[in-house]
Amino acid sequence: MNELVSRAKRGDEAAFEQLVTAHEKKIYALCLRMCENEEDAQEAAQDAFLAAWSGLASFREDAAFSTWLYRLAVNACTDILRRRKRKGQGVSLDDEEVFLEIEDSAPTPERALEQKEAAALVNEALSALPDEYRQVLILRELHQLSYQEIADITLLELGTVKSRISRGRTLMRNYLTAAGNFFEQFTSKEVKKDLRRKRSERET
Amino acid sequence: MSCCKEYAQSISEYLDGALTEKEQQLLLEHMEGCEKCRNYLAELAAMQDVLAESEAVALPEGFHESVMNKVRAKKRAKKAMLWKRYAAVAACAAIVLVGAVRLMPDFGANSAAPEAAAGGADIAAQMEEGAASPAEAPAAAETPSLGGEVRAVEDAVEEQKGYSYASETELLADTEPMEKVESEEELPFPIVRGENVRETLLSLGATELSGPPWLLVPVEVLESLPEGLELVGEYDETAELITVLPEEVAA
């Protein structure tokens, strides 16, 4: 990859094309998540790659190319989001309103959600988040980036990244609790047992 | 459950495997006796699992080609600029040549002089407008292919502005590597150029993006740039921070 970056820096278009091929899916997916419509996502992703091509000459190779590209994409998305001031978010998860007390979610006797429905619900919760929480959670949960990488991309302090991720999760969790019947199937005894097993695997 | 409020961030970090051993131990000890925190962890984990399994996004058709076309168009625009420079130089040379011919009647037929002079004036007028098609001027007959090239390239640039790539593949067939992209109007971000531009902007409150050359500049700084700094391109005036490409130019 470094070899490709060096070649692209010297103006080698074929090398740059390979870099585009390697990163375009992730970058577009990120932009789509952030902009939440295809047209804006395409524009943002395209801007990110063009900015990379224009700025490559001064890209310092001690930084990871993908982190840099992510940052350009996040910037492009932020620009677009600012421009169109996201209109009415379905359910407000405003700061003031919720850090709900963490209460037991009352099990409801409804049918278990299918995987698809569950996914739709979680995505709805994510998309209802204010941008500052949504951004870090997308990078963390959908792109599996580390706190440090997210800090490098968003130029936030590490502490801010951690607290935004935590807060965003609380807000999402509250949304899902309010929506009902999401958690009971995932917090059933079997799932809990499974989670405990996963956790202990992770710890060892 | 106020205890859970305190532990919420630890639980989140625990889920990401980001706690130190000691922090983790403290959290686990707490959770032993706190069912709500255990539930909270389980719920966050469930959300994480579902999100991680969210289906992959398909790239929209034509995305890759569109990006690469624009990359090539940037090169093309750079070439067009170079051609314009060469053409301007050629036009200057033509004027000098015409002047020389006029001053040395021995070397030019008397009848040819007025025509040549008219050609020179033509070129001068074109240059004032920044136009660069010397082939249209009769006196610039030494560079007949140049004007055609310039027009073809200008067409390509025009086309690229309209995002139409119908014939671009042919037009862009010859793309040799180059050292720097200079296509100003195609940059997604504005450029600020001048001497010590980076330092000046930083001293005015711009933020550095580590790695790339970009700076995040407060919009009010862009609105009243100090003398010696020039803004090229457009920016969103409603935004608070503008991503800007600083370009160092010696005074």
CSV table of C-alpha atoms in Angstrom, one decimal:
chain,number,residue,atom,x,y,z
A,1,MET,CA,0.0,0.0,0.0
A,2,ASN,CA,2.8,2.4,0.9
A,3,GLU,CA,4.4,1.7,-2.5
A,4,LEU,CA,1.1,2.7,-4.1
A,5,VAL,CA,0.9,5.9,-2.1
A,6,SER,CA,4.4,6.9,-3.1
A,7,ARG,CA,3.7,6.2,-6.7
A,8,ALA,CA,0.5,8.2,-6.6
A,9,LYS,CA,2.3,11.0,-4.9
A,10,ARG,CA,4.5,11.2,-7.9
A,11,GLY,CA,1.5,11.6,-10.1
A,12,ASP,CA,1.0,8.0,-11.1
A,13,GLU,CA,-2.6,7.9,-11.9
A,14,ALA,CA,-2.8,4.1,-12.2
A,15,ALA,CA,-1.5,3.8,-8.6
A,16,PHE,CA,-4.0,6.3,-7.4
A,17,GLU,CA,-6.7,4.3,-9.2
A,18,GLN,CA,-5.7,1.2,-7.2
A,19,LEU,CA,-6.0,3.2,-4.0
A,20,VAL,CA,-9.4,4.3,-5.1
A,21,THR,CA,-10.4,0.7,-5.7
A,22,ALA,CA,-9.1,-0.4,-2.4
A,23,HIS,CA,-10.9,2.3,-0.4
A,24,GLU,CA,-14.0,3.4,-2.3
A,25,LYS,CA,-16.5,1.0,-0.8
A,26,LYS,CA,-15.6,1.9,2.7
A,27,ILE,CA,-15.5,5.6,2.0
A,28,TYR,CA,-18.8,5.5,0.2
A,29,ALA,CA,-20.4,3.5,2.9
A,30,LEU,CA,-19.2,6.0,5.5
A,31,CYS,CA,-20.5,8.9,3.4
A,32,LEU,CA,-23.9,7.2,2.9
A,33,ARG,CA,-24.2,6.6,6.6
A,34,MET,CA,-23.3,10.2,7.4
A,35,CYS,CA,-25.3,12.0,4.7
A,36,GLU,CA,-28.1,9.5,4.6
A,37,ASN,CA,-28.9,9.9,1.0
A,38,GLU,CA,-27.1,8.6,-2.1
A,39,GLU,CA,-26.7,11.8,-4.0
A,40,ASP,CA,-25.0,13.6,-1.1
A,41,ALA,CA,-23.0,10.5,-0.3
A,42,GLN,CA,-21.6,10.3,-3.8
A,43,GLU,CA,-20.7,13.9,-3.9
A,44,ALA,CA,-19.0,13.7,-0.5
A,45,ALA,CA,-17.1,10.5,-1.4
A,46,GLN,CA,-16.0,12.0,-4.7
A,47,ASP,CA,-14.9,15.2,-3.0
A,48,ALA,CA,-12.8,13.2,-0.6
A,49,PHE,CA,-11.0,11.3,-3.4
A,50,LEU,CA,-10.4,14.4,-5.4
A,51,ALA,CA,-9.1,16.2,-2.3
A,52,ALA,CA,-6.8,13.3,-1.7
A,53,TRP,CA,-5.5,13.4,-5.3
A,54,SER,CA,-4.9,17.2,-5.0
A,55,GLY,CA,-3.4,17.0,-1.6
A,56,LEU,CA,-1.3,13.8,-2.0
A,57,ALA,CA,1.9,15.8,-2.7
A,58,SER,CA,1.9,17.0,0.8
A,59,PHE,CA,0.5,13.9,2.5
A,60,ARG,CA,3.0,12.8,5.2
A,61,GLU,CA,3.5,9.1,4.9
A,62,ASP,CA,4.0,8.6,8.6
A,63,ALA,CA,0.2,8.8,8.9
A,64,ALA,CA,-2.0,6.0,7.6
A,65,PHE,CA,-3.4,6.7,4.2
A,66,SER,CA,-6.8,5.3,5.1
A,67,THR,CA,-7.0,7.4,8.2
A,68,TRP,CA,-6.2,10.5,6.1
A,69,LEU,CA,-8.8,9.5,3.5
A,70,TYR,CA,-11.4,8.9,6.3
A,71,ARG,CA,-10.7,12.4,7.5
A,72,LEU,CA,-11.2,14.0,4.1
A,73,ALA,CA,-14.4,12.0,3.8
A,74,VAL,CA,-15.6,13.1,7.2
A,75,ASN,CA,-14.8,16.7,6.3
A,76,ALA,CA,-16.6,16.5,3.0
A,77,CYS,CA,-19.7,15.0,4.7
A,78,THR,CA,-19.6,17.6,7.5
A,79,ASP,CA,-19.5,20.3,4.8
A,80,ILE,CA,-22.5,18.8,3.1
A,81,LEU,CA,-24.4,18.3,6.3
A,82,ARG,CA,-23.8,21.9,7.3
A,83,ARG,CA,-25.0,23.1,4.0
A,84,ARG,CA,-28.3,21.3,4.1
A,85,LYS,CA,-28.8,21.5,7.8
A,86,ARG,CA,-30.3,18.1,8.4
A,87,LYS,CA,-34.0,18.5,8.4
A,88,GLY,CA,-36.3,17.3,11.2
A,89,GLN,CA,-34.9,14.2,12.8
A,90,GLY,CA,-37.5,11.5,13.2
A,91,VAL,CA,-37.2,11.3,17.0
A,92,SER,CA,-35.2,13.9,18.9
A,93,LEU,CA,-32.4,12.5,21.0
A,94,ASP,CA,-31.4,15.8,22.2
A,95,ASP,CA,-28.7,16.3,24.8
A,96,GLU,CA,-30.9,17.7,27.5
A,97,GLU,CA,-33.7,15.3,27.1
A,98,VAL,CA,-32.0,12.0,27.7
A,99,PHE,CA,-29.5,10.6,29.7
A,100,LEU,CA,-32.2,8.4,31.0
A,101,GLU,CA,-31.7,6.6,34.1
A,102,ILE,CA,-30.8,3.2,33.2
A,103,GLU,CA,-33.8,1.2,34.1
A,104,ASP,CA,-34.8,-2.3,33.6
A,105,SER,CA,-36.4,-2.7,30.2
A,106,ALA,CA,-39.7,-4.3,30.9
A,107,PRO,CA,-40.1,-7.4,28.8
A,108,THR,CA,-43.1,-7.4,26.6
A,109,PRO,CA,-44.8,-10.5,25.5
A,110,GLU,CA,-44.7,-9.6,21.8
A,111,ARG,CA,-43.2,-11.8,19.2
A,112,ALA,CA,-39.5,-11.7,18.8
A,113,LEU,CA,-38.2,-9.4,16.1
A,114,GLU,CA,-36.7,-10.9,13.1
A,115,GLN,CA,-33.1,-10.1,12.5
A,116,LYS,CA,-34.0,-7.7,9.7
A,117,GLU,CA,-36.5,-5.8,11.7
A,118,ALA,CA,-34.0,-5.6,14.6
A,119,ALA,CA,-31.4,-4.2,12.2
A,120,ALA,CA,-33.8,-1.7,10.8
A,121,LEU,CA,-34.7,-0.5,14.3
A,122,VAL,CA,-31.0,-0.1,15.4
A,123,ASN,CA,-30.3,1.8,12.2
A,124,GLU,CA,-33.3,4.0,12.9
A,125,ALA,CA,-31.9,4.7,16.4
A,126,LEU,CA,-28.5,5.5,14.9
A,127,SER,CA,-29.9,7.8,12.4
A,128,ALA,CA,-31.9,9.7,15.0
A,129,LEU,CA,-28.8,10.6,16.9
A,130,PRO,CA,-27.4,14.2,16.7
A,131,ASP,CA,-24.5,14.4,14.2
A,132,GLU,CA,-21.7,14.6,16.8
A,133,TYR,CA,-22.7,11.2,18.3
A,134,ARG,CA,-23.6,9.6,15.0
A,135,GLN,CA,-20.3,10.4,13.4
A,136,VAL,CA,-18.2,8.7,16.1
A,137,LEU,CA,-20.5,5.7,16.4
A,138,ILE,CA,-20.5,5.1,12.7
A,139,LEU,CA,-16.7,5.1,12.7
A,140,ARG,CA,-16.6,2.8,15.8
A,141,GLU,CA,-19.4,0.3,15.1
A,142,LEU,CA,-19.6,0.2,11.3
A,143,HIS,CA,-15.9,0.7,10.5
A,144,GLN,CA,-14.5,-0.9,13.6
A,145,LEU,CA,-11.9,1.9,14.1
A,146,SER,CA,-10.1,2.3,17.4
A,147,TYR,CA,-10.6,5.3,19.7
A,148,GLN,CA,-7.3,6.7,18.6
A,149,GLU,CA,-8.0,6.3,14.9
A,150,ILE,CA,-11.4,8.1,15.5
A,151,ALA,CA,-9.6,10.9,17.3
A,152,ASP,CA,-7.2,11.2,14.4
A,153,ILE,CA,-9.9,11.3,11.9
A,154,THR,CA,-12.3,13.7,13.6
A,155,LEU,CA,-9.6,15.8,15.3
A,156,LEU,CA,-11.4,15.4,18.6
A,157,GLU,CA,-9.6,14.7,21.9
A,158,LEU,CA,-9.5,11.1,22.8
A,159,GLY,CA,-11.6,11.8,26.0
A,160,THR,CA,-14.2,13.4,23.8
A,161,VAL,CA,-14.3,10.4,21.5
A,162,LYS,CA,-14.8,8.1,24.4
A,163,SER,CA,-17.6,10.1,26.0
A,164,ARG,CA,-19.4,10.8,22.7
A,165,ILE,CA,-19.4,7.1,21.9
A,166,SER,CA,-20.7,6.2,25.4
A,167,ARG,CA,-23.3,8.9,25.3
A,168,GLY,CA,-24.4,8.0,21.8
A,169,ARG,CA,-24.8,4.5,22.9
A,170,THR,CA,-26.9,5.5,25.8
A,171,LEU,CA,-29.1,7.6,23.6
A,172,MET,CA,-29.5,4.8,21.1
A,173,ARG,CA,-30.3,2.3,23.9
A,174,ASN,CA,-32.9,4.7,25.3
A,175,TYR,CA,-34.5,5.0,21.9
A,176,LEU,CA,-34.7,1.3,21.5
A,177,THR,CA,-36.1,0.8,24.9
A,178,ALA,CA,-38.8,3.4,24.1
A,179,ALA,CA,-39.5,1.6,20.8
A,180,GLY,CA,-40.1,-1.6,22.8
A,181,ASN,CA,-39.5,-5.2,22.2
A,182,PHE,CA,-36.0,-4.8,20.8
A,183,PHE,CA,-34.0,-5.9,23.8
A,184,GLU,CA,-35.8,-8.7,25.3
A,185,GLN,CA,-34.9,-11.1,22.6
A,186,PHE,CA,-31.3,-10.1,22.8
A,187,THR,CA,-31.1,-10.1,26.6
A,188,SER,CA,-32.7,-13.5,27.0
A,189,LYS,CA,-30.9,-15.9,29.2
A,190,GLU,CA,-29.3,-17.7,26.3
A,191,VAL,CA,-28.0,-14.5,24.8
A,192,LYS,CA,-26.6,-13.3,28.1
A,193,LYS,CA,-24.9,-16.6,28.5
A,194,ASP,CA,-23.5,-16.3,25.1
A,195,LEU,CA,-22.3,-12.7,25.8
A,196,ARG,CA,-20.7,-13.8,29.0
A,197,ARG,CA,-18.8,-16.5,27.0
A,198,LYS,CA,-17.7,-14.0,24.4
A,199,ARG,CA,-16.6,-11.7,27.0
A,200,SER,CA,-14.6,-14.2,28.9
A,201,GLU,CA,-13.0,-15.3,25.6
A,202,ARG,CA,-12.1,-11.7,25.0
A,203,GLU,CA,-10.6,-11.4,28.4
A,204,THR,CA,-8.3,-14.4,28.2
B,1,MET,CA,-29.9,4.0,39.3
B,2,SER,CA,-27.3,6.7,39.8
B,3,CYS,CA,-24.5,4.2,40.0
B,4,CYS,CA,-25.1,3.2,36.4
B,5,LYS,CA,-24.7,6.7,35.2
B,6,GLU,CA,-21.2,6.7,36.6
B,7,TYR,CA,-20.4,3.4,35.1
B,8,ALA,CA,-22.0,4.0,31.7
B,9,GLN,CA,-18.8,5.2,30.0
B,10,SER,CA,-16.7,2.4,31.5
B,11,ILE,CA,-19.2,-0.1,30.2
B,12,SER,CA,-19.0,1.5,26.8
B,13,GLU,CA,-15.2,1.3,26.8
B,14,TYR,CA,-15.3,-2.2,28.2
B,15,LEU,CA,-17.3,-3.2,25.2
B,16,ASP,CA,-14.6,-1.8,22.9
B,17,GLY,CA,-11.8,-3.5,24.9
B,18,ALA,CA,-10.4,-0.1,25.8
B,19,LEU,CA,-10.2,-0.4,29.6
B,20,THR,CA,-7.0,-0.9,31.5
B,21,GLU,CA,-6.8,-4.1,33.5
B,22,LYS,CA,-7.4,-2.2,36.7
B,23,GLU,CA,-10.4,-0.3,35.3
B,24,GLN,CA,-11.8,-3.5,34.0
B,25,GLN,CA,-11.4,-5.2,37.4
B,26,LEU,CA,-13.3,-2.3,39.1
B,27,LEU,CA,-16.1,-2.5,36.6
B,28,LEU,CA,-16.5,-6.2,36.8
B,29,GLU,CA,-16.5,-6.1,40.6
B,30,HIS,CA,-19.3,-3.5,40.4
B,31,MET,CA,-21.3,-5.5,37.9
B,32,GLU,CA,-21.2,-8.5,40.1
B,33,GLY,CA,-23.6,-6.8,42.4
B,34,CYS,CA,-25.5,-4.6,39.9
B,35,GLU,CA,-27.9,-6.2,37.7
B,36,LYS,CA,-28.8,-3.0,35.9
B,37,CYS,CA,-25.3,-2.5,34.8
B,38,ARG,CA,-25.1,-6.1,33.6
B,39,ASN,CA,-28.3,-5.5,31.6
B,40,TYR,CA,-27.0,-2.3,30.2
B,41,LEU,CA,-23.8,-4.0,29.0
B,42,ALA,CA,-25.9,-6.8,27.4
B,43,GLU,CA,-28.0,-4.2,25.7
B,44,LEU,CA,-25.1,-2.2,24.3
B,45,ALA,CA,-23.5,-5.5,23.2
B,46,ALA,CA,-26.8,-6.4,21.4
B,47,MET,CA,-26.8,-3.1,19.6
B,48,GLN,CA,-23.2,-3.5,18.6
B,49,ASP,CA,-23.8,-7.0,17.3
B,50,VAL,CA,-26.7,-5.9,15.2
B,51,LEU,CA,-24.9,-2.9,13.8
B,52,ALA,CA,-21.8,-4.9,13.0
B,53,GLU,CA,-24.0,-7.2,10.9
B,54,SER,CA,-25.6,-4.4,9.0
B,55,GLU,CA,-25.4,-5.3,5.3
B,56,ALA,CA,-22.5,-4.1,3.2
B,57,VAL,CA,-23.3,-1.1,1.0
B,58,ALA,CA,-23.1,-1.5,-2.8
B,59,LEU,CA,-21.1,1.2,-4.6
B,60,PRO,CA,-23.4,3.2,-6.9
B,61,GLU,CA,-22.9,2.3,-10.5
B,62,GLY,CA,-20.3,4.5,-12.3
B,63,PHE,CA,-18.9,5.9,-9.1
B,64,HIS,CA,-15.3,4.6,-9.7
B,65,GLU,CA,-15.3,5.8,-13.3
B,66,SER,CA,-16.7,9.2,-12.3
B,67,VAL,CA,-13.9,9.7,-9.7
B,68,MET,CA,-11.2,8.6,-12.1
B,69,ASN,CA,-12.6,10.8,-14.9
B,70,LYS,CA,-12.4,13.8,-12.7
B,71,VAL,CA,-8.8,12.9,-11.6
B,72,ARG,CA,-7.9,12.7,-15.3
B,73,ALA,CA,-9.8,15.9,-16.0
B,74,LYS,CA,-7.7,17.7,-13.3
B,75,LYS,CA,-4.6,16.6,-15.3
B,76,ARG,CA,-6.2,17.8,-18.4
B,77,ALA,CA,-7.0,21.2,-16.9
B,78,LYS,CA,-3.4,21.5,-15.9
B,79,LYS,CA,-2.3,20.7,-19.4
B,80,ALA,CA,-4.6,23.3,-20.7
B,81,MET,CA,-3.0,25.9,-18.5
B,82,LEU,CA,0.4,24.9,-19.7
B,83,TRP,CA,-0.7,25.2,-23.3
B,84,LYS,CA,-2.1,28.6,-22.6
B,85,ARG,CA,1.2,29.7,-21.2
B,86,TYR,CA,3.1,28.3,-24.2
B,87,ALA,CA,0.6,30.0,-26.5
B,88,ALA,CA,1.1,33.3,-24.7
B,89,VAL,CA,4.9,32.9,-25.0
B,90,ALA,CA,4.5,32.1,-28.7
B,91,ALA,CA,2.2,35.1,-29.2
B,92,CYS,CA,4.8,37.3,-27.6
B,93,ALA,CA,7.5,35.9,-29.8
B,94,ALA,CA,5.3,36.6,-32.8
B,95,ILE,CA,4.9,40.2,-31.8
B,96,VAL,CA,8.6,40.6,-31.4
B,97,LEU,CA,9.1,39.0,-34.8
B,98,VAL,CA,6.6,41.3,-36.4
B,99,GLY,CA,8.3,44.3,-34.8
B,100,ALA,CA,11.7,43.1,-36.0
B,101,VAL,CA,10.4,42.7,-39.6
B,102,ARG,CA,9.0,46.2,-39.6
B,103,LEU,CA,12.1,47.7,-38.3
B,104,MET,CA,14.2,46.0,-40.9
B,105,PRO,CA,12.6,46.8,-44.3
B,106,ASP,CA,15.5,45.2,-46.1
B,107,PHE,CA,14.3,41.8,-44.9
B,108,GLY,CA,10.6,42.2,-45.5
B,109,ALA,CA,8.6,43.0,-48.6
B,110,ASN,CA,7.0,46.5,-48.2
B,111,SER,CA,3.5,45.2,-48.9
B,112,ALA,CA,3.7,42.5,-46.2
B,113,ALA,CA,4.4,44.9,-43.4
B,114,PRO,CA,0.9,46.4,-42.7
B,115,GLU,CA,-0.6,42.9,-42.7
B,116,ALA,CA,1.9,41.6,-40.2
B,117,ALA,CA,1.4,44.7,-38.0
B,118,ALA,CA,-2.4,44.1,-38.0
B,119,GLY,CA,-1.7,40.5,-37.0
B,120,GLY,CA,0.4,41.7,-34.1
B,121,ALA,CA,-2.3,44.1,-32.9
B,122,ASP,CA,-4.8,41.2,-33.1
B,123,ILE,CA,-2.6,39.1,-30.9
B,124,ALA,CA,-2.0,41.9,-28.4
B,125,ALA,CA,-5.8,42.4,-28.1
B,126,GLN,CA,-6.3,38.7,-27.5
B,127,MET,CA,-3.7,38.6,-24.9
B,128,GLU,CA,-5.3,41.4,-23.0
B,129,GLU,CA,-8.5,39.3,-22.8
B,130,GLY,CA,-6.4,36.4,-21.6
B,131,ALA,CA,-7.4,34.5,-24.7
B,132,ALA,CA,-4.8,32.2,-26.1
B,133,SER,CA,-5.6,31.1,-29.6
B,134,PRO,CA,-2.8,32.6,-31.6
B,135,ALA,CA,-3.6,30.4,-34.6
B,136,GLU,CA,-6.5,32.7,-35.4
B,137,ALA,CA,-4.1,35.6,-35.9
B,138,PRO,CA,-2.5,35.5,-39.4
B,139,ALA,CA,0.9,36.5,-38.2
B,140,ALA,CA,1.1,33.5,-35.8
B,141,ALA,CA,1.2,31.1,-38.7
B,142,GLU,CA,4.3,29.5,-37.3
B,143,THR,CA,2.2,27.8,-34.6
B,144,PRO,CA,-0.8,26.5,-36.5
B,145,SER,CA,-1.4,23.3,-34.5
B,146,LEU,CA,-1.1,25.1,-31.2
B,147,GLY,CA,-4.4,27.0,-31.4
B,148,GLY,CA,-6.2,23.8,-32.4
B,149,GLU,CA,-4.7,22.0,-29.4
B,150,VAL,CA,-5.7,24.7,-27.0
B,151,ARG,CA,-9.3,24.7,-28.3
B,152,ALA,CA,-9.5,20.9,-28.0
B,153,VAL,CA,-8.3,21.1,-24.5
B,154,GLU,CA,-10.6,24.0,-23.6
B,155,ASP,CA,-13.5,22.0,-24.9
B,156,ALA,CA,-12.4,19.1,-22.7
B,157,VAL,CA,-12.3,21.4,-19.7
B,158,GLU,CA,-15.7,22.8,-20.6
B,159,GLU,CA,-17.1,19.4,-20.9
B,160,GLN,CA,-15.7,18.3,-17.6
B,161,LYS,CA,-17.4,21.3,-15.9
B,162,GLY,CA,-20.7,20.0,-17.2
B,163,TYR,CA,-19.9,16.5,-16.0
B,164,SER,CA,-20.3,15.1,-19.4
B,165,TYR,CA,-17.8,12.5,-20.3
B,166,ALA,CA,-19.0,11.3,-23.6
B,167,SER,CA,-15.8,11.7,-25.5
B,168,GLU,CA,-13.5,12.1,-22.6
B,169,THR,CA,-11.9,8.8,-22.9
B,170,GLU,CA,-10.4,9.7,-26.2
B,171,LEU,CA,-9.5,13.2,-25.1
B,172,LEU,CA,-7.8,11.9,-22.0
B,173,ALA,CA,-5.9,9.2,-23.6
B,174,ASP,CA,-2.5,10.8,-23.1
B,175,THR,CA,-2.0,11.5,-19.5
B,176,GLU,CA,1.6,11.5,-18.4
B,177,PRO,CA,2.4,11.9,-14.7
B,178,MET,CA,2.9,15.4,-13.4
B,179,GLU,CA,4.2,16.9,-10.3
B,180,LYS,CA,1.3,19.1,-9.1
B,181,VAL,CA,-2.3,19.6,-9.8
B,182,GLU,CA,-3.2,23.2,-10.5
B,183,SER,CA,-6.8,23.1,-11.6
B,184,GLU,CA,-8.2,25.8,-9.3
B,185,GLU,CA,-11.8,25.8,-10.4
B,186,GLU,CA,-12.1,22.0,-9.9
B,187,LEU,CA,-10.8,21.9,-6.4
B,188,PRO,CA,-13.6,21.0,-3.9
B,189,PHE,CA,-12.0,23.4,-1.4
B,190,PRO,CA,-10.8,27.0,-1.8
B,191,ILE,CA,-7.1,27.9,-1.9
B,192,VAL,CA,-5.5,30.7,0.0
B,193,ARG,CA,-2.2,31.8,-1.4
B,194,GLY,CA,0.5,34.2,-0.4
B,195,GLU,CA,3.7,34.4,1.6
B,196,ASN,CA,3.8,32.6,4.9
B,197,VAL,CA,0.2,31.7,4.3
B,198,ARG,CA,0.1,28.7,6.6
B,199,GLU,CA,1.6,30.6,9.5
B,200,THR,CA,-0.5,33.6,9.0
B,201,LEU,CA,-3.8,31.6,8.9
B,202,LEU,CA,-2.7,29.6,12.0
B,203,SER,CA,-2.0,32.8,13.8
B,204,LEU,CA,-5.5,34.1,12.9
B,205,GLY,CA,-7.2,31.1,14.5
B,206,ALA,CA,-7.0,28.4,11.8
B,207,THR,CA,-6.7,24.8,12.9
B,208,GLU,CA,-4.3,22.4,11.5
B,209,LEU,CA,-5.4,19.0,10.1
B,210,SER,CA,-2.4,16.8,10.9
B,211,GLY,CA,-1.2,14.9,7.9
B,212,PRO,CA,-2.7,16.7,4.9
B,213,PRO,CA,-2.0,20.3,3.9
B,214,TRP,CA,-5.5,21.4,4.7
B,215,LEU,CA,-6.4,24.0,7.3
B,216,LEU,CA,-9.7,24.6,8.9
B,217,VAL,CA,-10.2,28.4,8.8
B,218,PRO,CA,-13.0,30.4,10.6
B,219,VAL,CA,-15.2,32.0,8.0
B,220,GLU,CA,-14.6,35.5,9.3
B,221,VAL,CA,-10.9,35.1,8.7
B,222,LEU,CA,-11.6,34.3,5.1
B,223,GLU,CA,-13.9,37.3,4.8
B,224,SER,CA,-11.2,39.7,5.8
B,225,LEU,CA,-7.9,38.2,4.7
B,226,PRO,CA,-4.8,40.3,5.6
B,227,GLU,CA,-3.0,42.0,2.8
B,228,GLY,CA,-0.8,39.7,0.7
B,229,LEU,CA,-3.1,36.7,1.0
B,230,GLU,CA,-5.3,35.9,-1.9
B,231,LEU,CA,-8.4,33.6,-1.9
B,232,VAL,CA,-9.0,31.4,-5.0
B,233,GLY,CA,-12.2,29.6,-5.4
B,234,GLU,CA,-15.5,29.6,-3.6
B,235,TYR,CA,-16.6,28.6,-0.1
B,236,ASP,CA,-19.8,28.1,1.8
B,237,GLU,CA,-20.4,31.5,3.5
B,238,THR,CA,-22.9,30.0,5.9
B,239,ALA,CA,-20.4,27.5,7.4
B,240,GLU,CA,-18.4,28.4,10.5
B,241,LEU,CA,-15.2,26.6,9.5
B,242,ILE,CA,-13.9,26.3,6.0
B,243,THR,CA,-11.5,23.7,4.8
B,244,VAL,CA,-8.8,25.5,2.9
B,245,LEU,CA,-5.7,24.5,0.9
B,246,PRO,CA,-2.9,27.0,1.7
B,247,GLU,CA,-0.5,27.6,-1.1
B,248,GLU,CA,2.8,29.2,-0.3
B,249,VAL,CA,3.8,31.9,-2.8
B,250,ALA,CA,7.0,33.9,-2.3
B,251,ALA,CA,6.2,37.6,-2.4
